[in-house]
PDB file of C-alpha atoms in Angstrom:
ATOM      1  CA  UNK A 312       0.000   0.000   0.000  1.00 90.00           C
ATOM      2  CA  UNK A 313       1.231   3.477  -0.909  1.00 92.00           C
ATOM      3  CA  UNK A 314      -0.822   6.644  -0.635  1.00 95.00           C
ATOM      4  CA  UNK A 315       0.206  10.071  -1.835  1.00 96.00           C
ATOM      5  CA  UNK A 316      -1.704  13.059  -0.485  1.00 96.00           C
ATOM      6  CA  UNK A 317      -1.126  16.561  -1.850  1.00 97.00           C
ATOM      7  CA  UNK A 318      -2.122  19.667   0.149  1.00 95.00           C
ATOM      8  CA  UNK A 319      -2.038  22.930  -1.816  1.00 94.00           C
ATOM      9  CA  UNK A 320      -3.066  26.412  -0.784  1.00 90.00           C
ATOM     10  CA  UNK A 321      -1.566  29.679   0.309  1.00 85.00           C
ATOM     11  CA  UNK A 322       0.663  30.514   3.248  1.00 83.00           C
ATOM     12  CA  UNK A 323      -1.227  30.939   6.489  1.00 76.00           C
ATOM     13  CA  UNK A 324      -3.952  28.347   5.804  1.00 85.00           C
ATOM     14  CA  UNK A 325      -2.141  25.630   7.761  1.00 82.00           C
ATOM     15  CA  UNK A 326      -2.141  22.986   5.037  1.00 89.00           C
ATOM     16  CA  UNK A 327       1.517  22.118   5.561  1.00 90.00           C
ATOM     17  CA  UNK A 328       0.663  21.493   9.213  1.00 90.00           C
ATOM     18  CA  UNK A 329      -2.201  19.223   8.072  1.00 91.00           C
ATOM     19  CA  UNK A 330       0.280  17.342   5.930  1.00 92.00           C
ATOM     20  CA  UNK A 331       2.613  16.854   8.890  1.00 93.00           C
ATOM     21  CA  UNK A 332      -0.197  15.791  11.241  1.00 92.00           C
ATOM     22  CA  UNK A 333      -1.435  13.246   8.700  1.00 93.00           C
ATOM     23  CA  UNK A 334       2.018  11.698   8.394  1.00 92.00           C
ATOM     24  CA  UNK A 335       2.425  11.498  12.165  1.00 92.00           C
ATOM     25  CA  UNK A 336      -1.000   9.874  12.570  1.00 90.00           C
ATOM     26  CA  UNK A 337      -0.013   7.248   9.992  1.00 91.00           C
ATOM     27  CA  UNK A 338       3.237   6.570  11.868  1.00 91.00           C
ATOM     28  CA  UNK A 339       1.146   6.029  15.017  1.00 87.00           C
ATOM     29  CA  UNK A 340      -0.496   3.185  13.110  1.00 87.00           C
ATOM     30  CA  UNK A 341       2.901   1.608  12.356  1.00 90.00           C
ATOM     31  CA  UNK A 342       3.162   2.854   8.777  1.00 93.00           C
ATOM     32  CA  UNK A 343       6.064   4.598   7.106  1.00 93.00           C
ATOM     33  CA  UNK A 344       5.525   8.239   6.280  1.00 93.00           C
ATOM     34  CA  UNK A 345       7.495  11.094   4.794  1.00 92.00           C
ATOM     35  CA  UNK A 346       6.462  14.701   4.430  1.00 93.00           C
ATOM     36  CA  UNK A 347       7.926  17.426   2.253  1.00 86.00           C
ATOM     37  CA  UNK A 348       6.959  21.062   1.982  1.00 83.00           C
ATOM     38  CA  UNK A 349       7.271  23.835  -0.534  1.00 80.00           C
ATOM     39  CA  UNK A 350       6.693  27.516   0.135  1.00 77.00           C
ATOM     40  CA  UNK A 351       6.494  30.469  -2.198  1.00 74.00           C
ATOM     41  CA  UNK A 352       8.569  33.563  -1.579  1.00 63.00           C
ATOM     42  CA  UNK A 353       5.739  35.369   0.247  1.00 61.00           C
ATOM     43  CA  UNK A 354       5.173  34.247   3.834  1.00 56.00           C
ATOM     44  CA  UNK A 355       1.422  34.899   3.575  1.00 60.00           C
ATOM     45  CA  UNK A 356      -0.438  34.572   0.317  1.00 68.00           C
ATOM     46  CA  UNK A 357       2.260  32.665  -1.531  1.00 80.00           C
ATOM     47  CA  UNK A 358       2.306  28.960  -2.320  1.00 82.00           C
ATOM     48  CA  UNK A 359       2.120  26.520   0.567  1.00 86.00           C
ATOM     49  CA  UNK A 360       2.343  22.885  -0.481  1.00 91.00           C
ATOM     50  CA  UNK A 361       2.593  19.826   1.707  1.00 93.00           C
ATOM     51  CA  UNK A 362       3.348  16.380   0.273  1.00 94.00           C
ATOM     52  CA  UNK A 363       2.638  13.354   2.443  1.00 95.00           C
ATOM     53  CA  UNK A 364       3.581   9.874   1.292  1.00 96.00           C
ATOM     54  CA  UNK A 365       2.432   6.942   3.414  1.00 95.00           C
ATOM     55  CA  UNK A 366       3.321   3.311   2.848  1.00 94.00           C
ATOM     56  CA  UNK A 367       3.498  -0.060   4.523  1.00 92.00           C
ATOM     57  CA  UNK A 368       6.905  -0.563   2.888  1.00 93.00           C
ATOM     58  CA  UNK A 369      10.039   1.511   2.386  1.00 92.00           C
ATOM     59  CA  UNK A 370       9.574   4.954   0.834  1.00 93.00           C
ATOM     60  CA  UNK A 371      12.323   5.794  -1.624  1.00 89.00           C
ATOM     61  CA  UNK A 372      11.137   9.204  -2.797  1.00 87.00           C
ATOM     62  CA  UNK A 373       9.588  11.764  -0.418  1.00 85.00           C
ATOM     63  CA  UNK A 374       7.509  13.794  -2.888  1.00 91.00           C
ATOM     64  CA  UNK A 375       4.046  13.376  -4.326  1.00 94.00           C
ATOM     65  CA  UNK A 376       4.216  12.585  -8.022  1.00 91.00           C
ATOM     66  CA  UNK A 377       0.808  11.048  -8.646  1.00 94.00           C
ATOM     67  CA  UNK A 378      -1.550  11.995  -5.815  1.00 96.00           C
ATOM     68  CA  UNK A 379      -4.314   9.688  -4.659  1.00 96.00           C
ATOM     69  CA  UNK A 380      -5.919  12.714  -2.982  1.00 96.00           C
ATOM     70  CA  UNK A 381      -5.384  16.404  -3.653  1.00 96.00           C
ATOM     71  CA  UNK A 382      -6.654  19.004  -1.166  1.00 96.00           C
ATOM     72  CA  UNK A 383      -6.979  22.512  -2.603  1.00 96.00           C
ATOM     73  CA  UNK A 384      -7.752  25.789  -0.824  1.00 94.00           C
ATOM     74  CA  UNK A 385      -6.740  28.294  -3.506  1.00 92.00           C
ATOM     75  CA  UNK A 386      -7.988  28.635  -7.096  1.00 94.00           C
ATOM     76  CA  UNK A 387      -4.683  29.672  -8.666  1.00 92.00           C
ATOM     77  CA  UNK A 388      -2.827  26.832  -6.961  1.00 92.00           C
ATOM     78  CA  UNK A 389      -5.579  24.368  -7.911  1.00 94.00           C
ATOM     79  CA  UNK A 390      -5.280  25.399 -11.561  1.00 93.00           C
ATOM     80  CA  UNK A 391      -1.530  24.845 -11.405  1.00 93.00           C
ATOM     81  CA  UNK A 392      -1.414  21.555  -9.450  1.00 93.00           C
ATOM     82  CA  UNK A 393      -4.696  19.747 -10.244  1.00 94.00           C
ATOM     83  CA  UNK A 394      -3.048  17.497 -12.807  1.00 93.00           C
ATOM     84  CA  UNK A 395      -0.848  16.007 -10.096  1.00 94.00           C
ATOM     85  CA  UNK A 396      -3.936  14.113  -8.905  1.00 96.00           C
ATOM     86  CA  UNK A 397      -4.169  10.803 -10.738  1.00 94.00           C
ATOM     87  CA  UNK A 398      -7.128  10.134 -12.993  1.00 91.00           C
ATOM     88  CA  UNK A 399      -8.810   7.808 -10.491  1.00 92.00           C
ATOM     89  CA  UNK A 400      -7.842  10.054  -7.576  1.00 94.00           C
ATOM     90  CA  UNK A 401      -9.952  12.366  -5.452  1.00 94.00           C
ATOM     91  CA  UNK A 402      -9.957  16.163  -5.457  1.00 95.00           C
ATOM     92  CA  UNK A 403     -11.091  17.807  -2.218  1.00 94.00           C
ATOM     93  CA  UNK A 404     -11.677  21.559  -2.277  1.00 94.00           C
ATOM     94  CA  UNK A 405     -13.103  24.383  -0.244  1.00 94.00           C
ATOM     95  CA  UNK A 406     -16.176  25.287  -2.303  1.00 93.00           C
ATOM     96  CA  UNK A 407     -15.952  28.933  -1.260  1.00 93.00           C
ATOM     97  CA  UNK A 408     -12.385  29.269  -2.530  1.00 93.00           C
ATOM     98  CA  UNK A 409     -11.947  26.823  -5.396  1.00 93.00           C
ATOM     99  CA  UNK A 410     -14.155  26.024  -8.366  1.00 92.00           C
ATOM    100  CA  UNK A 411     -13.297  22.526  -9.521  1.00 90.00           C
ATOM    101  CA  UNK A 412     -13.381  21.022 -12.974  1.00 84.00           C
ATOM    102  CA  UNK A 413     -12.462  17.453 -11.990  1.00 72.00           C
ATOM    103  CA  UNK A 414     -11.943  16.381 -15.612  1.00 77.00           C
ATOM    104  CA  UNK A 415     -13.089  12.834 -14.914  1.00 77.00           C
ATOM    105  CA  UNK A 416     -11.698  12.661 -11.381  1.00 84.00           C
ATOM    106  CA  UNK A 417     -13.905  12.290  -8.343  1.00 90.00           C
ATOM    107  CA  UNK A 418     -14.321  15.466  -6.337  1.00 90.00           C
ATOM    108  CA  UNK A 419     -15.751  16.432  -2.974  1.00 91.00           C
ATOM    109  CA  UNK A 420     -16.349  20.064  -2.110  1.00 92.00           C
ATOM    110  CA  UNK A 421     -16.614  21.228   1.484  1.00 93.00           C
ATOM    111  CA  UNK A 422     -16.573  24.509   3.425  1.00 94.00           C
ATOM    112  CA  UNK A 423     -13.451  24.141   5.548  1.00 94.00           C
ATOM    113  CA  UNK A 424     -12.868  27.756   6.515  1.00 93.00           C
ATOM    114  CA  UNK A 425     -16.540  28.535   7.164  1.00 94.00           C
ATOM    115  CA  UNK A 426     -16.808  25.401   9.297  1.00 94.00           C
ATOM    116  CA  UNK A 427     -13.764  26.458  11.328  1.00 93.00           C
ATOM    117  CA  UNK A 428     -15.228  29.938  11.796  1.00 93.00           C
ATOM    118  CA  UNK A 429     -18.502  28.378  13.014  1.00 93.00           C
ATOM    119  CA  UNK A 430     -16.663  26.537  15.781  1.00 91.00           C
ATOM    120  CA  UNK A 431     -14.832  29.705  16.772  1.00 88.00           C
ATOM    121  CA  UNK A 432     -11.409  29.536  15.122  1.00 89.00           C
ATOM    122  CA  UNK A 433     -10.627  30.209  11.472  1.00 85.00           C
ATOM    123  CA  UNK A 434      -7.109  28.991  12.319  1.00 89.00           C
ATOM    124  CA  UNK A 435      -8.493  25.464  12.821  1.00 91.00           C
ATOM    125  CA  UNK A 436      -9.536  25.060   9.165  1.00 93.00           C
ATOM    126  CA  UNK A 437      -6.515  22.839   8.562  1.00 92.00           C
ATOM    127  CA  UNK A 438      -7.714  20.430  11.263  1.00 93.00           C
ATOM    128  CA  UNK A 439     -11.188  20.439   9.681  1.00 95.00           C
ATOM    129  CA  UNK A 440      -9.375  19.312   6.501  1.00 94.00           C
ATOM    130  CA  UNK A 441      -7.668  16.534   8.446  1.00 93.00           C
ATOM    131  CA  UNK A 442     -11.011  15.369   9.828  1.00 92.00           C
ATOM    132  CA  UNK A 443     -12.440  15.167   6.330  1.00 92.00           C
ATOM    133  CA  UNK A 444      -9.655  12.753   5.343  1.00 91.00           C
ATOM    134  CA  UNK A 445     -10.266  10.148   8.065  1.00 84.00           C
ATOM    135  CA  UNK A 446     -12.990   8.254   6.232  1.00 80.00           C
ATOM    136  CA  UNK A 447     -11.120   8.471   2.929  1.00 88.00           C
ATOM    137  CA  UNK A 448      -7.936   6.851   4.225  1.00 90.00           C
ATOM    138  CA  UNK A 449      -8.605   3.402   5.671  1.00 84.00           C
ATOM    139  CA  UNK A 450      -5.408   3.392   7.753  1.00 84.00           C
ATOM    140  CA  UNK A 451      -6.288   6.591   9.592  1.00 84.00           C
ATOM    141  CA  UNK A 452      -8.333   6.357  12.773  1.00 84.00           C
ATOM    142  CA  UNK A 453      -9.923   8.868  15.083  1.00 85.00           C
ATOM    143  CA  UNK A 454      -7.711   7.553  17.890  1.00 86.00           C
ATOM    144  CA  UNK A 455      -4.470   7.995  15.927  1.00 85.00           C
ATOM    145  CA  UNK A 456      -5.355  11.605  15.084  1.00 88.00           C
ATOM    146  CA  UNK A 457      -6.578  12.389  18.620  1.00 87.00           C
ATOM    147  CA  UNK A 458      -3.208  11.252  19.948  1.00 87.00           C
ATOM    148  CA  UNK A 459      -1.384  13.552  17.529  1.00 88.00           C
ATOM    149  CA  UNK A 460      -3.645  16.503  18.398  1.00 92.00           C
ATOM    150  CA  UNK A 461      -3.020  15.950  22.103  1.00 89.00           C
ATOM    151  CA  UNK A 462       0.742  15.967  21.487  1.00 88.00           C
ATOM    152  CA  UNK A 463       0.754  19.007  19.178  1.00 87.00           C
ATOM    153  CA  UNK A 464      -1.658  21.476  20.727  1.00 86.00           C
ATOM    154  CA  UNK A 465      -1.636  23.205  24.086  1.00 83.00           C
ATOM    155  CA  UNK A 466      -4.521  22.949  26.510  1.00 79.00           C
ATOM    156  CA  UNK A 467      -5.729  26.343  25.271  1.00 82.00           C
ATOM    157  CA  UNK A 468      -6.162  25.202  21.668  1.00 88.00           C
ATOM    158  CA  UNK A 469      -6.649  21.441  22.034  1.00 91.00           C
ATOM    159  CA  UNK A 470     -10.421  21.474  22.506  1.00 89.00           C
ATOM    160  CA  UNK A 471     -11.112  23.733  19.518  1.00 90.00           C
ATOM    161  CA  UNK A 472      -8.862  21.541  17.356  1.00 90.00           C
ATOM    162  CA  UNK A 473     -10.594  18.366  18.525  1.00 91.00           C
ATOM    163  CA  UNK A 474     -13.921  19.999  17.718  1.00 92.00           C
ATOM    164  CA  UNK A 475     -12.572  21.042  14.289  1.00 92.00           C
ATOM    165  CA  UNK A 476     -11.395  17.487  13.611  1.00 93.00           C
ATOM    166  CA  UNK A 477     -14.821  16.048  14.451  1.00 92.00           C
ATOM    167  CA  UNK A 478     -16.637  18.664  12.350  1.00 93.00           C
ATOM    168  CA  UNK A 479     -14.366  17.774   9.437  1.00 92.00           C
ATOM    169  CA  UNK A 480     -15.474  14.160   9.780  1.00 90.00           C
ATOM    170  CA  UNK A 481     -19.102  15.313   9.850  1.00 90.00           C
ATOM    171  CA  UNK A 482     -18.625  17.206   6.563  1.00 88.00           C
ATOM    172  CA  UNK A 483     -18.264  13.857   4.809  1.00 77.00           C
ATOM    173  CA  UNK A 484     -21.767  12.975   5.873  1.00 75.00           C
ATOM    174  CA  UNK A 485     -23.435  16.323   5.067  1.00 62.00           C
TER     175      UNK A 485
END
């Protein structure tokens, strides 16, 4: 098994953090994981790309070449990177930020940022994204992500991030 997940947006959206959290949750399940990141020259508003590769065997190359899932939170970046998602892959986008032409690929639109704002923290949109991936990746479990959230976030932000994660899971059912 090898899964490649591509996270693409702009700096400040937290998608690289989502990419890292996903890889750590997979490692909690005993899988191999590597994560690479690319940033544009602007600290906010420029490219932010996170590549997560997860496998039950050795990983020889740490970048996404043919994504099983692509998560997009910016139209310009979607237009540039959408073809990195394989033809039978899945495109996930924030419907308020990205208009998708899946070109034969499956797609699932959600409102990540609005959902995060509804729970009280726009900054938690990246954890809403992570929650939306749980049901799409059979190796990922609520418990493995909860453990990562508990290790990564302080008491002040842990509860809002747990709530964001659960709301992200709920988006799959809406």
